[in-house]
Amino acid sequence: QVQLVESGGGLVQPGGSLRLSCAVSGGIFSTMNMAWYRQAPGKEREVVATLNSGGSANYVDSVKVRFTISRDNAERTVTLQMNSVKPEDTAVYYCKANVPAGYGVWSNYWGQGTQVTVSS
């Protein structure tokens, strides 16, 4: 069973930095495609950044240059470094693992989410 636990959320001032981490247990981490999503109040959940098992990253336009996604296969963690944060970055941030289940089937697992609030 794959389980994800996020940490690192909190209150940060505009222009500041925050580092989110997601620890993954179960499964073969190096084969997983990882992603960070966020959901602001009254809005749909949106993808923020993705990082596949081969190390290729993609970002939503609104966070490009400011956010960096990375992974440590030995530690089984994926990290989202958030710099120059803005009030519109306020949301609950979720970690997602896209896990190969064999025979071309992939399963998604989610963490419980961590709150990020950008405010002065």
Tab-separated table of C-alpha atoms in Angstrom:
chain	number	residue	atom	x	y	z
A	1	GLN	CA	0.000	0.000	0.000
A	2	VAL	CA	1.391	3.370	-1.028
A	3	GLN	CA	1.050	6.177	1.485
A	4	LEU	CA	2.023	9.832	1.150
A	5	VAL	CA	2.576	12.318	3.959
A	6	GLU	CA	3.106	16.027	3.236
A	7	SER	CA	4.811	18.474	5.539
A	8	GLY	CA	6.204	21.990	5.499
A	9	GLY	CA	3.102	24.115	5.037
A	10	GLY	CA	2.390	27.222	7.075
A	11	LEU	CA	2.083	30.980	7.012
A	12	VAL	CA	4.562	32.947	4.899
A	13	GLN	CA	4.754	36.588	3.894
A	14	PRO	CA	4.507	37.653	0.255
A	15	GLY	CA	7.890	37.394	-1.388
A	16	GLY	CA	9.030	34.758	1.063
A	17	SER	CA	9.912	31.106	0.609
A	18	LEU	CA	8.504	27.808	1.766
A	19	ARG	CA	9.585	24.214	1.222
A	20	LEU	CA	7.047	21.419	1.064
A	21	SER	CA	8.031	17.786	1.405
A	22	CYS	CA	6.197	14.569	0.633
A	23	ALA	CA	7.387	11.292	2.126
A	24	VAL	CA	6.300	8.158	0.312
A	25	SER	CA	6.071	4.687	1.803
A	26	GLY	CA	5.286	1.467	-0.028
A	27	GLY	CA	5.841	0.636	-3.667
A	28	ILE	CA	8.940	1.246	-5.765
A	29	PHE	CA	9.451	4.991	-5.491
A	30	SER	CA	11.847	5.304	-8.411
A	31	THR	CA	9.144	4.116	-10.811
A	32	MET	CA	6.538	6.617	-9.635
A	33	ASN	CA	5.559	9.796	-11.427
A	34	MET	CA	5.111	12.487	-8.805
A	35	ALA	CA	3.164	15.729	-8.738
A	36	TRP	CA	2.073	18.589	-6.540
A	37	TYR	CA	-1.464	19.918	-6.787
A	38	ARG	CA	-3.213	22.707	-4.950
A	39	GLN	CA	-6.762	23.693	-4.180
A	40	ALA	CA	-7.737	27.190	-3.152
A	41	PRO	CA	-11.056	27.920	-1.410
A	42	GLY	CA	-13.913	27.801	-3.888
A	43	LYS	CA	-11.692	26.604	-6.716
A	44	GLU	CA	-10.963	23.301	-8.360
A	45	ARG	CA	-7.823	21.372	-7.607
A	46	GLU	CA	-5.084	22.230	-10.099
A	47	VAL	CA	-1.739	20.713	-10.951
A	48	VAL	CA	1.206	22.849	-9.905
A	49	ALA	CA	4.218	20.784	-10.907
A	50	THR	CA	4.981	17.279	-12.135
A	51	LEU	CA	8.159	15.231	-12.060
A	52	ASN	CA	8.271	11.881	-13.783
A	53	SER	CA	10.400	8.881	-12.940
A	54	GLY	CA	12.908	9.944	-15.578
A	55	GLY	CA	13.443	13.329	-13.963
A	56	SER	CA	11.497	15.496	-16.403
A	57	ALA	CA	9.630	18.364	-14.729
A	58	ASN	CA	6.748	20.551	-15.822
A	59	TYR	CA	5.073	23.522	-14.177
A	60	VAL	CA	1.862	25.467	-14.480
A	61	ASP	CA	2.624	28.872	-15.994
A	62	SER	CA	1.728	30.768	-12.822
A	63	VAL	CA	4.581	29.181	-10.829
A	64	LYS	CA	7.283	28.818	-13.470
A	65	VAL	CA	10.632	30.236	-12.340
A	66	ARG	CA	9.324	30.618	-8.769
A	67	PHE	CA	8.721	26.975	-7.808
A	68	THR	CA	11.003	23.952	-8.190
A	69	ILE	CA	10.001	20.300	-7.861
A	70	SER	CA	12.646	17.723	-7.043
A	71	ARG	CA	12.895	14.159	-5.830
A	72	ASP	CA	15.281	12.052	-3.802
A	73	ASN	CA	14.827	8.411	-4.708
A	74	ALA	CA	17.056	7.224	-1.878
A	75	GLU	CA	15.025	9.132	0.708
A	76	ARG	CA	11.716	8.448	-1.078
A	77	THR	CA	10.723	12.097	-0.960
A	78	VAL	CA	9.525	14.723	-3.383
A	79	THR	CA	9.948	18.399	-2.576
A	80	LEU	CA	8.376	21.615	-3.779
A	81	GLN	CA	10.555	24.665	-3.204
A	82	MET	CA	8.379	27.753	-3.331
A	83	ASN	CA	10.117	31.123	-3.767
A	84	SER	CA	8.746	34.627	-4.251
A	85	VAL	CA	5.349	33.451	-3.076
A	86	LYS	CA	2.238	35.492	-3.742
A	87	PRO	CA	-1.132	35.703	-1.975
A	88	GLU	CA	-2.663	33.788	-4.876
A	89	ASP	CA	-0.452	30.821	-3.961
A	90	THR	CA	-2.591	30.347	-0.849
A	91	ALA	CA	-4.132	26.882	-1.008
A	92	VAL	CA	-4.037	23.378	0.359
A	93	TYR	CA	-1.165	21.616	-1.390
A	94	TYR	CA	-1.406	17.913	-2.171
A	95	CYS	CA	1.218	15.412	-3.211
A	96	LYS	CA	0.228	12.755	-5.731
A	97	ALA	CA	1.960	9.568	-6.779
A	98	ASN	CA	1.126	7.912	-10.091
A	99	VAL	CA	2.178	4.310	-9.561
A	100	PRO	CA	2.579	1.534	-12.135
A	101	ALA	CA	0.441	-1.424	-11.158
A	102	GLY	CA	1.414	-3.754	-13.994
A	103	TYR	CA	-0.138	-4.582	-17.353
A	104	GLY	CA	-0.221	-0.912	-18.342
A	105	VAL	CA	-2.386	0.017	-15.377
A	106	TRP	CA	-1.503	3.030	-13.240
A	107	SER	CA	-2.961	3.991	-9.874
A	108	ASN	CA	-3.059	7.392	-8.179
A	109	TYR	CA	-2.375	7.945	-4.496
A	110	TRP	CA	-2.816	11.218	-2.634
A	111	GLY	CA	-1.508	12.720	0.547
A	112	GLN	CA	-3.736	14.422	3.090
A	113	GLY	CA	-2.682	17.930	2.065
A	114	THR	CA	-0.827	20.753	3.781
A	115	GLN	CA	-2.079	24.321	4.117
A	116	VAL	CA	-0.030	27.163	2.657
A	117	THR	CA	-1.132	30.691	3.511
A	118	VAL	CA	0.602	33.703	1.970
A	119	SER	CA	-0.276	36.837	3.881
A	120	SER	CA	1.322	39.833	5.510
